[in-house]
Amino acid sequence: MSIAGQLRPCQNNNDSLPSHLLGHSIATRLRFDRHSISSASSDFGHLVKYPPPAAVFRPSRPSDIAALLRLSHSSPQQQPPFTVAARGRGHSTRGQALAPGGVVVDMSSLGGGIAVSPEGMYVDAGGEKMWYEVLRETVRYGLTPRSWTDYLYLTVGGTLSNGGVSGQAFLHGPQITNVYELDVVTGMGELLTCSEGLNPELFFAVLGGLGQFGVITRARIALERAPKRVRWMRLMYTEFEKFRKDQEMLISNKHEAALEWRLSYVEGSLLMDHSLRSNWRSSFFSDGDLARLKHLAFLNQGRIYCLEASYYYYSHAPIGWKRFIFCSYQDVEELLEKLSFTAGFAFANDVSYMDFLNRVHEGEVKLRGLGLWDVPHPWLNLFVPKSNMTNFHAGVFKSIMMHNKFMGPILVYPTSRSKWDERMSAVVPDEDVFYSVGILLSSADDWESLEKQNIEILQLCDRLGMKIKQYLPHYRNQEDWMKHFGEKWERFAAMKRRYDPKAILSPGQRIFAQPIQLDPSDQEPVSYVNARL
């Protein structure tokens, strides 16, 4: 079916909303004030300029969201449904959490809690809760979720709608594969509980589903025993191939079998000499260490590679647990002997588990203090097949980005496809090992150059036939979305027809809705026309 038209923004926001919504009891939770509208009109990326929403909705319980979506879905035939976007922390970078002319749901107003079950080894968390809040509550019981993102001030519903990846994914999989159960409000206003055994089609569609099928209001997340401390190592390389091979060895079963224990976290990054001048991401290195690293990068055409590896441990070895969660310094020395990092450039810190997981927040505080946090973030996140990484390195890191002078981390680390669940909506390359590449650069005054660089990178990958997949994807037309999902597209579209047949949810993703040409004078669309489902 096709649906034409969306809400048209106007000076009087009330006039752009249907009367059957404004006359309903939940209308008291709509906000039209300038501050609410302005806050819901942009995101962390600061890249897109869509028309503002007609209103911001502040629910107190999931049933309020269900009522809102039922009203949109049941709009009279002559009245097009209004679009709805759930907004957690607004950390999207391409307008994915925006609803031009529609209604943005401020998830932070929900009164959901966090309930830990030590017996069941799970935690029930509201979709609006930040992962830092989940961590803070679970460690009170000596427990912790298994899989994380690098930045903890994201919401549970937000990361589960995308994937949730970090250095633990090679071991435990992404966050979406560590969920037992969800409460979801569908695009038709149904409030459903789903799991692998209950409403499984909805469960697997929503996980990694980019908000297209429902709003996550609760997630039951798997837990494990929380470690006390973390041995956090950073090893430096001047040769990419050695860096790559060592990372792949560390995430393999061969490493675990050889040492009888396994690492808890493996990541990597490209460090460029200019970025070493600003050590905002963490205070890991001393000033003396930074000076040595800058000189090493200078001698190596301005770049070096950093392999991060960590293992978790306890004050005392827990009874009945396997040895791989408690290893000695001798074990670590045996591991280092097997690696090919540059001699004299191995660094290690011993930190608390909480401080390790919350390591990026320190960088956020520094950037906020410098006024460099709320700037444009034209980030590019890719999953690159292992077989393409040598060409990707040569074409991107050594060529396109050779003279890059922008600030921000460039992440490069492998993970295992076997840890992902093919039944879920998220898509990854069709190889056993693929790399998560995050080019997380920002600029206060020249973000257009970064956008051009991103386009050049994507064009190179396409020209060389690399079977990459975008993570946190962004496309301008449905043809590209179909290519992105590949064999999963038919099922993805079928789930959309079943759970959001009027394409109400998450219009900012632009999967099932395509805007008409914007008027260059005001950058506001005349209307929106939804593509056929």
Coordinates of C-alpha atoms in Angstrom, one line a residue:
M1 CA 0.0 0.0 0.0
S2 CA 1.1 3.6 -0.5
I3 CA 0.5 6.5 1.9
A4 CA 0.8 10.1 0.8
G5 CA 1.3 13.1 2.9
Q6 CA 2.7 13.9 6.4
L7 CA 2.0 16.7 8.8
R8 CA 2.8 20.1 7.5
P9 CA 4.7 22.4 10.0
C10 CA 3.2 25.8 10.5
Q11 CA 3.4 28.8 12.8
N12 CA 0.6 27.5 15.1
N13 CA 1.7 23.9 15.9
N14 CA -1.8 23.1 17.2
D15 CA -3.3 23.7 13.8
S16 CA -1.1 21.0 12.2
L17 CA -2.2 18.3 14.5
P18 CA -5.5 16.4 14.0
S19 CA -8.5 17.3 16.1
H20 CA -9.0 13.7 17.3
L21 CA -5.5 13.9 18.9
L22 CA -6.0 17.4 20.4
G23 CA -9.3 16.4 21.9
H24 CA -8.0 13.3 23.5
S25 CA -7.0 13.1 27.2
I26 CA -3.3 12.4 26.3
A27 CA -3.1 15.9 24.6
T28 CA -2.2 17.3 28.0
R29 CA 1.2 15.6 27.5
L30 CA 1.9 17.4 24.3
R31 CA 4.3 20.3 24.4
F32 CA 4.4 23.2 21.9
D33 CA 6.8 25.6 23.7
R34 CA 9.8 26.9 21.9
H35 CA 12.4 25.1 24.1
S36 CA 10.7 21.7 23.7
I37 CA 10.4 22.1 19.9
S38 CA 13.9 23.4 19.5
S39 CA 15.4 20.5 21.6
A40 CA 13.6 17.9 19.4
S41 CA 14.6 19.5 16.1
S42 CA 18.2 18.5 16.1
D43 CA 20.5 15.7 17.2
F44 CA 24.1 15.0 18.1
G45 CA 25.2 15.1 14.5
H46 CA 24.1 18.7 13.9
L47 CA 24.1 18.0 10.2
V48 CA 20.5 17.8 8.9
K49 CA 18.1 20.7 9.0
Y50 CA 14.6 19.2 8.9
P51 CA 11.4 21.2 9.7
P52 CA 10.6 21.1 13.4
P53 CA 8.1 18.6 14.9
A54 CA 4.6 19.8 15.4
A55 CA 4.8 18.8 19.1
V56 CA 6.8 16.9 21.7
F57 CA 5.0 14.2 23.6
R58 CA 6.0 13.5 27.2
P59 CA 4.5 10.1 28.3
S60 CA 4.5 8.9 31.9
R61 CA 4.0 5.3 31.0
P62 CA 4.1 3.0 27.9
S63 CA 0.3 3.0 27.6
D64 CA 0.5 6.8 26.8
I65 CA 2.8 6.0 23.8
A66 CA 0.4 3.2 22.8
A67 CA -2.6 5.7 22.9
L68 CA -0.6 8.2 20.8
L69 CA 0.2 5.6 18.1
R70 CA -3.4 4.3 18.0
L71 CA -4.6 7.8 17.4
S72 CA -2.2 8.2 14.5
H73 CA -3.0 4.8 13.1
S74 CA -6.7 5.3 13.3
S75 CA -6.7 8.8 11.7
P76 CA -9.7 9.4 9.5
Q77 CA -9.3 8.5 5.8
Q78 CA -9.1 12.1 4.8
Q79 CA -6.6 12.9 7.5
P80 CA -3.1 11.4 6.9
P81 CA -1.5 9.8 10.0
F82 CA 1.0 11.9 11.8
T83 CA 4.5 10.5 12.1
V84 CA 6.1 9.6 15.5
A85 CA 9.7 9.3 16.5
A86 CA 11.0 8.1 19.8
R87 CA 13.9 10.2 21.2
G88 CA 16.2 9.0 23.9
R89 CA 19.4 11.0 24.2
G90 CA 19.2 12.4 20.7
H91 CA 22.6 10.8 19.9
S92 CA 21.8 10.0 16.2
T93 CA 23.9 11.8 13.7
R94 CA 21.8 12.0 10.6
G95 CA 18.3 13.0 11.8
Q96 CA 17.2 9.4 12.6
A97 CA 15.4 10.5 15.8
L98 CA 13.6 13.4 14.2
A99 CA 10.0 13.7 13.1
P100 CA 9.6 16.7 10.7
G101 CA 6.1 18.0 11.2
G102 CA 5.2 15.0 13.4
V103 CA 5.4 14.2 17.0
V104 CA 8.7 13.4 18.9
V105 CA 8.2 11.2 22.0
D106 CA 10.5 12.4 24.8
M107 CA 11.4 9.0 26.2
S108 CA 13.1 10.5 29.2
S109 CA 9.8 11.4 30.8
L110 CA 8.8 7.7 31.2
G111 CA 8.7 6.5 34.7
G112 CA 10.2 3.1 34.0
G113 CA 12.6 1.6 36.5
I114 CA 15.5 -0.9 36.6
A115 CA 14.9 -4.2 38.4
V116 CA 17.7 -6.7 38.9
S117 CA 17.0 -10.4 39.2
P118 CA 20.1 -12.0 40.8
E119 CA 18.4 -15.4 40.6
G120 CA 17.5 -15.1 37.0
M121 CA 20.8 -13.3 36.0
Y122 CA 18.9 -10.6 34.2
V123 CA 17.9 -7.0 34.6
D124 CA 14.7 -5.4 33.4
A125 CA 15.4 -1.8 32.2
G126 CA 13.1 0.8 30.7
G127 CA 13.9 1.6 27.1
E128 CA 14.6 5.2 28.2
K129 CA 17.3 4.3 30.7
M130 CA 20.9 5.0 29.9
W131 CA 23.3 2.1 30.0
Y132 CA 25.3 3.9 32.7
E133 CA 22.2 3.8 34.9
V134 CA 21.9 0.1 34.2
L135 CA 25.5 -0.5 35.1
R136 CA 25.3 1.5 38.3
E137 CA 22.3 -0.5 39.5
T138 CA 23.5 -4.0 38.5
V139 CA 26.9 -3.6 40.1
R140 CA 25.1 -3.1 43.4
Y141 CA 24.3 -6.8 43.1
G142 CA 27.7 -7.8 41.9
L143 CA 26.4 -8.3 38.4
T144 CA 26.8 -6.6 35.0
P145 CA 25.6 -6.8 31.4
R146 CA 28.0 -8.6 29.1
S147 CA 28.1 -6.4 26.0
W148 CA 28.6 -2.7 25.9
T149 CA 29.0 0.3 23.7
D150 CA 32.1 2.5 24.2
Y151 CA 29.9 5.4 25.4
L152 CA 27.5 4.6 28.2
Y153 CA 25.2 7.7 28.0
L154 CA 23.0 6.2 25.4
T155 CA 19.6 4.6 26.0
V156 CA 18.7 1.0 26.1
G157 CA 16.1 1.4 23.5
G158 CA 18.4 3.4 21.2
T159 CA 21.3 0.9 21.1
L160 CA 19.0 -2.1 20.8
S161 CA 17.3 -0.5 17.8
N162 CA 20.7 -0.5 16.1
G163 CA 23.1 -3.1 17.4
G164 CA 25.3 -1.9 20.2
V165 CA 28.9 -2.8 19.5
S166 CA 32.2 -2.4 21.3
G167 CA 35.3 -4.4 22.2
Q168 CA 33.3 -7.1 23.9
A169 CA 31.3 -8.1 20.8
F170 CA 33.9 -10.7 19.6
L171 CA 33.2 -12.6 22.8
H172 CA 29.6 -12.0 23.7
G173 CA 28.2 -10.5 20.5
P174 CA 26.5 -7.1 20.2
Q175 CA 24.0 -5.9 22.7
I176 CA 21.1 -7.1 20.6
T177 CA 22.1 -10.7 21.1
N178 CA 22.2 -10.3 24.9
V179 CA 18.5 -9.6 25.3
Y180 CA 15.9 -12.1 26.6
E181 CA 12.7 -10.2 26.3
L182 CA 11.2 -6.8 25.2
D183 CA 8.1 -4.7 25.7
V184 CA 7.3 -3.0 22.4
V185 CA 4.6 -0.5 21.3
T186 CA 4.0 -1.2 17.6
G187 CA 3.1 1.4 14.9
M188 CA -0.6 0.4 15.4
G189 CA -0.5 1.1 19.1
E190 CA -0.3 -2.4 20.4
L191 CA 1.7 -2.9 23.6
L192 CA 3.2 -6.4 23.2
T193 CA 5.7 -8.5 25.1
C194 CA 8.0 -10.4 22.8
S195 CA 10.9 -12.9 23.1
E196 CA 12.3 -15.9 21.2
G197 CA 9.3 -17.9 22.4
L198 CA 6.6 -15.2 22.4
N199 CA 5.8 -13.0 19.4
P200 CA 9.3 -14.0 18.0
E201 CA 8.8 -12.3 14.6
L202 CA 8.4 -8.9 16.4
F203 CA 11.3 -9.7 18.8
F204 CA 13.8 -10.4 16.0
A205 CA 12.5 -7.6 13.8
V206 CA 12.8 -4.9 16.5
L207 CA 16.4 -5.8 17.5
G208 CA 18.5 -3.9 15.1
G209 CA 15.3 -2.7 13.3
L210 CA 16.1 1.0 13.3
G211 CA 12.9 1.9 15.1
Q212 CA 10.7 0.8 12.2
F213 CA 8.4 -1.7 13.9
G214 CA 7.9 -0.4 17.4
V215 CA 9.1 1.6 20.4
I216 CA 11.1 -0.4 23.0
T217 CA 9.8 0.5 26.4
R218 CA 11.4 -2.4 28.4
A219 CA 14.3 -4.8 27.8
R220 CA 15.3 -7.9 29.8
I221 CA 19.1 -8.0 29.5
A222 CA 21.4 -10.9 30.3
L223 CA 23.8 -10.5 33.2
E224 CA 27.1 -12.1 34.4
R225 CA 29.2 -11.7 37.5
A226 CA 30.8 -8.2 37.6
P227 CA 34.6 -8.1 37.8
K228 CA 36.3 -5.7 40.2
R229 CA 39.2 -4.6 38.2
V230 CA 40.5 -4.4 34.6
R231 CA 44.0 -4.8 33.3
W232 CA 43.9 -2.4 30.3
M233 CA 46.7 -2.7 27.8
R234 CA 47.6 -0.6 24.7
L235 CA 50.2 -1.9 22.3
M236 CA 51.6 0.2 19.5
Y237 CA 52.3 -0.9 15.9
T238 CA 53.9 0.8 12.9
E239 CA 52.8 -1.9 10.4
F240 CA 49.2 -2.4 9.7
E241 CA 49.4 -6.1 8.7
K242 CA 51.0 -7.0 12.0
F243 CA 48.4 -5.0 13.9
R244 CA 45.6 -6.7 11.9
K245 CA 46.9 -10.2 12.3
D246 CA 47.5 -9.8 16.1
Q247 CA 43.9 -8.6 16.5
E248 CA 42.5 -11.5 14.6
M249 CA 44.6 -13.9 16.6
L250 CA 43.3 -12.4 19.9
I251 CA 39.6 -12.8 19.0
S252 CA 40.1 -16.4 17.7
N253 CA 39.6 -19.7 19.5
K254 CA 43.2 -20.5 18.9
H255 CA 44.3 -17.8 21.4
E256 CA 41.9 -19.1 24.0
A257 CA 43.0 -22.7 23.5
A258 CA 46.7 -21.8 23.7
L259 CA 46.5 -19.8 26.9
E260 CA 43.5 -21.5 28.7
W261 CA 42.0 -18.0 29.3
R262 CA 40.6 -15.3 27.1
L263 CA 40.6 -11.6 26.9
S264 CA 37.4 -9.7 27.8
Y265 CA 37.9 -6.8 25.4
V266 CA 39.7 -6.2 22.1
E267 CA 39.7 -2.9 20.1
G268 CA 42.1 -1.0 17.9
S269 CA 42.5 2.4 16.5
L270 CA 44.5 4.5 14.0
L271 CA 46.5 7.2 15.7
M272 CA 47.6 10.1 13.6
D273 CA 50.4 12.5 14.8
H274 CA 48.1 15.6 14.9
S275 CA 45.5 13.7 17.0
L276 CA 48.1 12.7 19.6
R277 CA 48.4 16.4 20.5
S278 CA 45.0 16.3 22.0
N279 CA 44.6 13.4 24.5
W280 CA 40.9 13.9 25.2
R281 CA 39.6 10.4 24.9
S282 CA 41.2 9.2 28.1
S283 CA 44.1 10.0 30.4
F284 CA 45.7 6.7 29.7
F285 CA 49.1 8.0 28.6
S286 CA 51.5 10.2 30.6
D287 CA 52.9 13.3 29.0
G288 CA 56.2 11.5 28.5
D289 CA 54.5 8.5 26.8
L290 CA 52.6 10.9 24.5
A291 CA 55.8 12.6 23.5
R292 CA 57.3 9.2 22.6
L293 CA 54.2 8.2 20.6
K294 CA 54.2 11.5 18.7
H295 CA 57.8 10.8 17.7
L296 CA 57.0 7.3 16.7
A297 CA 54.2 8.5 14.5
F298 CA 56.4 11.2 13.0
L299 CA 58.9 8.5 11.9
N300 CA 56.1 6.4 10.4
Q301 CA 54.5 8.8 7.9
G302 CA 52.3 10.4 10.6
R303 CA 50.4 7.4 11.8
I304 CA 50.6 4.4 14.2
Y305 CA 48.2 1.7 15.2
C306 CA 47.0 1.0 18.7
L307 CA 45.8 -2.4 19.8
E308 CA 43.7 -2.3 23.0
A309 CA 43.3 -5.5 25.0
S310 CA 41.9 -5.9 28.4
Y311 CA 41.0 -8.7 30.8
Y312 CA 38.7 -8.5 33.8
Y313 CA 39.6 -10.0 37.2
Y314 CA 38.4 -10.3 40.8
S315 CA 39.9 -9.6 44.1
H316 CA 39.8 -13.4 44.7
A317 CA 39.2 -16.1 42.1
P318 CA 35.4 -17.0 42.4
I319 CA 34.8 -20.6 43.3
G320 CA 33.5 -22.8 40.5
W321 CA 34.3 -20.3 37.7
K322 CA 36.6 -21.2 34.8
R323 CA 40.1 -19.9 34.9
F324 CA 39.7 -17.7 31.8
I325 CA 38.1 -15.0 34.0
F326 CA 41.1 -14.9 36.4
C327 CA 44.6 -14.9 35.1
S328 CA 48.0 -13.9 36.4
Y329 CA 50.5 -11.4 35.3
Q330 CA 52.6 -14.3 34.0
D331 CA 49.7 -15.2 31.8
V332 CA 49.7 -11.7 30.3
E333 CA 53.5 -11.8 29.8
E334 CA 53.0 -15.1 27.8
L335 CA 50.4 -13.4 25.7
L336 CA 52.6 -10.4 24.9
E337 CA 55.4 -12.7 23.8
K338 CA 53.1 -13.9 21.0
L339 CA 52.4 -10.5 19.6
S340 CA 54.3 -8.3 17.1
F341 CA 53.9 -4.8 18.5
T342 CA 56.8 -2.3 18.4
A343 CA 59.4 -3.1 21.1
G344 CA 59.2 -0.7 24.0
F345 CA 55.7 0.5 23.2
A346 CA 53.5 -1.6 25.4
F347 CA 51.5 0.3 28.0
A348 CA 49.2 -1.0 30.8
N349 CA 47.0 0.5 33.5
D350 CA 45.0 -1.2 36.2
V351 CA 41.6 0.5 36.7
S352 CA 38.3 -0.3 38.3
Y353 CA 35.6 -2.0 36.2
M354 CA 33.3 1.1 36.4
D355 CA 36.1 3.4 35.3
F356 CA 37.0 1.2 32.4
L357 CA 33.5 1.0 31.0
N358 CA 32.9 4.7 31.5
R359 CA 36.3 5.7 30.0
V360 CA 34.8 7.9 27.2
H361 CA 32.9 10.1 29.5
E362 CA 36.1 11.7 30.7
G363 CA 36.7 12.8 27.1
E364 CA 33.2 14.2 26.9
V365 CA 33.7 16.3 29.9
K366 CA 37.0 17.7 28.4
L367 CA 35.3 18.5 25.1
R368 CA 32.3 20.1 26.8
G369 CA 34.7 22.3 28.7
L370 CA 36.4 23.4 25.5
G371 CA 33.1 24.0 23.7
L372 CA 33.8 21.2 21.2
W373 CA 31.1 18.7 22.1
D374 CA 28.0 20.3 20.5
V375 CA 29.6 20.6 17.0
P376 CA 28.8 18.8 13.7
H377 CA 29.7 15.1 13.8
P378 CA 29.7 13.7 10.3
W379 CA 30.7 10.2 11.5
L380 CA 31.0 7.2 9.3
N381 CA 30.6 3.7 10.8
L382 CA 31.3 0.7 8.6
F383 CA 31.5 -3.0 8.8
V384 CA 34.3 -4.1 6.5
P385 CA 35.0 -7.8 5.5
K386 CA 38.3 -9.1 6.7
S387 CA 39.2 -9.9 3.0
N388 CA 38.9 -6.2 2.1
M389 CA 40.8 -4.7 5.0
T390 CA 44.2 -4.6 3.3
N391 CA 42.8 -2.7 0.3
F392 CA 40.7 -0.5 2.7
H393 CA 43.8 0.4 4.6
A394 CA 45.7 1.3 1.5
G395 CA 42.8 3.2 -0.2
V396 CA 41.4 5.0 2.9
F397 CA 43.9 5.4 5.7
K398 CA 47.0 5.7 3.5
S399 CA 45.4 7.7 0.6
I400 CA 42.1 9.5 1.2
M401 CA 42.8 10.3 4.8
M402 CA 46.6 10.7 4.5
H403 CA 46.4 14.5 5.0
N404 CA 43.5 14.4 7.4
K405 CA 43.8 17.1 10.1
F406 CA 40.5 16.7 11.8
M407 CA 40.2 15.5 15.4
G408 CA 38.5 12.4 16.7
P409 CA 39.0 8.7 17.2
I410 CA 39.4 6.3 14.3
L411 CA 38.4 2.8 15.5
V412 CA 39.5 -0.4 13.7
Y413 CA 38.9 -3.8 15.2
P414 CA 37.6 -7.2 14.2
T415 CA 34.7 -9.2 15.4
S416 CA 33.1 -12.5 14.7
R417 CA 30.0 -13.0 12.6
S418 CA 29.1 -16.1 14.5
K419 CA 28.2 -13.9 17.5
W420 CA 25.4 -12.2 15.5
D421 CA 21.9 -13.7 15.1
E422 CA 20.8 -13.8 11.5
R423 CA 17.2 -13.7 12.6
M424 CA 17.6 -10.1 13.8
S425 CA 17.2 -7.1 11.5
A426 CA 20.8 -5.9 11.8
V427 CA 23.0 -6.7 8.8
V428 CA 26.7 -7.5 8.7
P429 CA 29.1 -8.6 6.0
D430 CA 29.0 -12.3 4.8
E431 CA 32.4 -13.3 6.2
D432 CA 33.3 -15.1 9.4
V433 CA 35.4 -12.1 10.5
F434 CA 34.7 -8.5 9.7
Y435 CA 36.0 -5.2 11.1
S436 CA 34.2 -2.4 12.8
V437 CA 35.6 0.8 11.4
G438 CA 34.5 4.0 13.1
I439 CA 35.7 7.3 11.5
L440 CA 34.5 9.5 14.3
L441 CA 35.8 12.9 13.3
S442 CA 34.3 16.3 14.0
S443 CA 34.7 19.9 13.0
A444 CA 33.3 23.1 14.3
D445 CA 33.8 25.0 11.1
D446 CA 34.5 22.7 8.2
W447 CA 32.3 19.6 8.5
E448 CA 31.5 19.8 4.8
S449 CA 35.1 18.6 4.0
L450 CA 34.5 15.6 6.3
E451 CA 31.3 14.9 4.4
K452 CA 33.1 15.0 1.1
Q453 CA 35.7 12.6 2.6
N454 CA 33.0 10.2 3.7
I455 CA 31.5 10.2 0.2
E456 CA 34.9 9.5 -1.3
I457 CA 35.4 6.6 1.0
L458 CA 32.1 5.1 0.2
Q459 CA 32.7 5.5 -3.5
L460 CA 36.1 3.9 -3.3
C461 CA 34.5 0.9 -1.5
D462 CA 31.9 0.6 -4.2
R463 CA 34.4 1.0 -7.0
L464 CA 36.6 -1.8 -5.6
G465 CA 33.7 -4.1 -5.0
M466 CA 34.1 -4.2 -1.2
K467 CA 31.0 -5.8 0.4
I468 CA 30.9 -3.3 3.3
K469 CA 27.8 -2.6 5.4
Q470 CA 27.1 0.7 7.1
Y471 CA 26.5 0.6 10.8
L472 CA 24.1 3.3 12.0
P473 CA 23.2 3.4 8.2
H474 CA 22.1 6.5 6.3
Y475 CA 20.7 6.4 2.8
R476 CA 18.8 8.8 0.6
N477 CA 16.5 6.4 -1.3
Q478 CA 14.8 3.1 -0.9
E479 CA 16.9 1.5 -3.6
D480 CA 20.0 1.9 -1.4
W481 CA 18.2 0.6 1.6
M482 CA 17.2 -2.5 -0.3
K483 CA 20.8 -3.0 -1.3
H484 CA 21.8 -2.5 2.4
F485 CA 19.5 -5.2 3.7
G486 CA 20.0 -7.6 0.8
E487 CA 18.3 -10.9 1.4
K488 CA 16.7 -9.5 4.5
W489 CA 14.8 -6.8 2.7
E490 CA 11.7 -8.8 1.9
R491 CA 11.3 -9.8 5.5
F492 CA 12.0 -6.3 6.7
A493 CA 9.3 -4.8 4.5
A494 CA 6.9 -7.6 5.4
M495 CA 7.4 -6.8 9.1
K496 CA 6.8 -3.1 8.4
R497 CA 3.5 -4.0 6.7
R498 CA 2.5 -6.1 9.7
Y499 CA 3.5 -3.9 12.6
D500 CA 3.5 -0.3 11.1
P501 CA 1.5 -0.5 7.9
K502 CA 1.0 3.3 7.7
A503 CA 4.7 4.0 8.1
I504 CA 4.2 6.1 11.2
L505 CA 7.4 5.3 13.1
S506 CA 10.9 6.8 12.8
P507 CA 10.4 8.8 9.6
G508 CA 13.9 10.3 10.1
Q509 CA 15.5 7.0 8.9
R510 CA 14.0 7.7 5.5
I511 CA 13.5 4.0 4.7
F512 CA 9.8 4.0 3.8
A513 CA 9.4 7.7 3.3
Q514 CA 11.0 10.0 0.8
P515 CA 10.9 13.8 1.0
I516 CA 10.0 15.9 -2.0
Q517 CA 12.6 18.4 -3.1
L518 CA 13.3 21.0 -0.4
D519 CA 12.7 24.7 -1.1
P520 CA 16.3 26.1 -1.0
S521 CA 14.9 29.4 0.4
D522 CA 13.7 27.9 3.7
Q523 CA 14.9 24.3 3.7
E524 CA 11.4 23.1 4.5
P525 CA 9.7 20.4 2.4
V526 CA 6.3 21.1 0.9
S527 CA 5.2 17.6 1.9
Y528 CA 6.4 14.1 2.4
V529 CA 5.5 11.1 0.1
N530 CA 5.9 7.6 1.5
A531 CA 7.4 5.0 -0.8
R532 CA 5.5 1.8 -1.4
L533 CA 6.0 -0.8 1.3

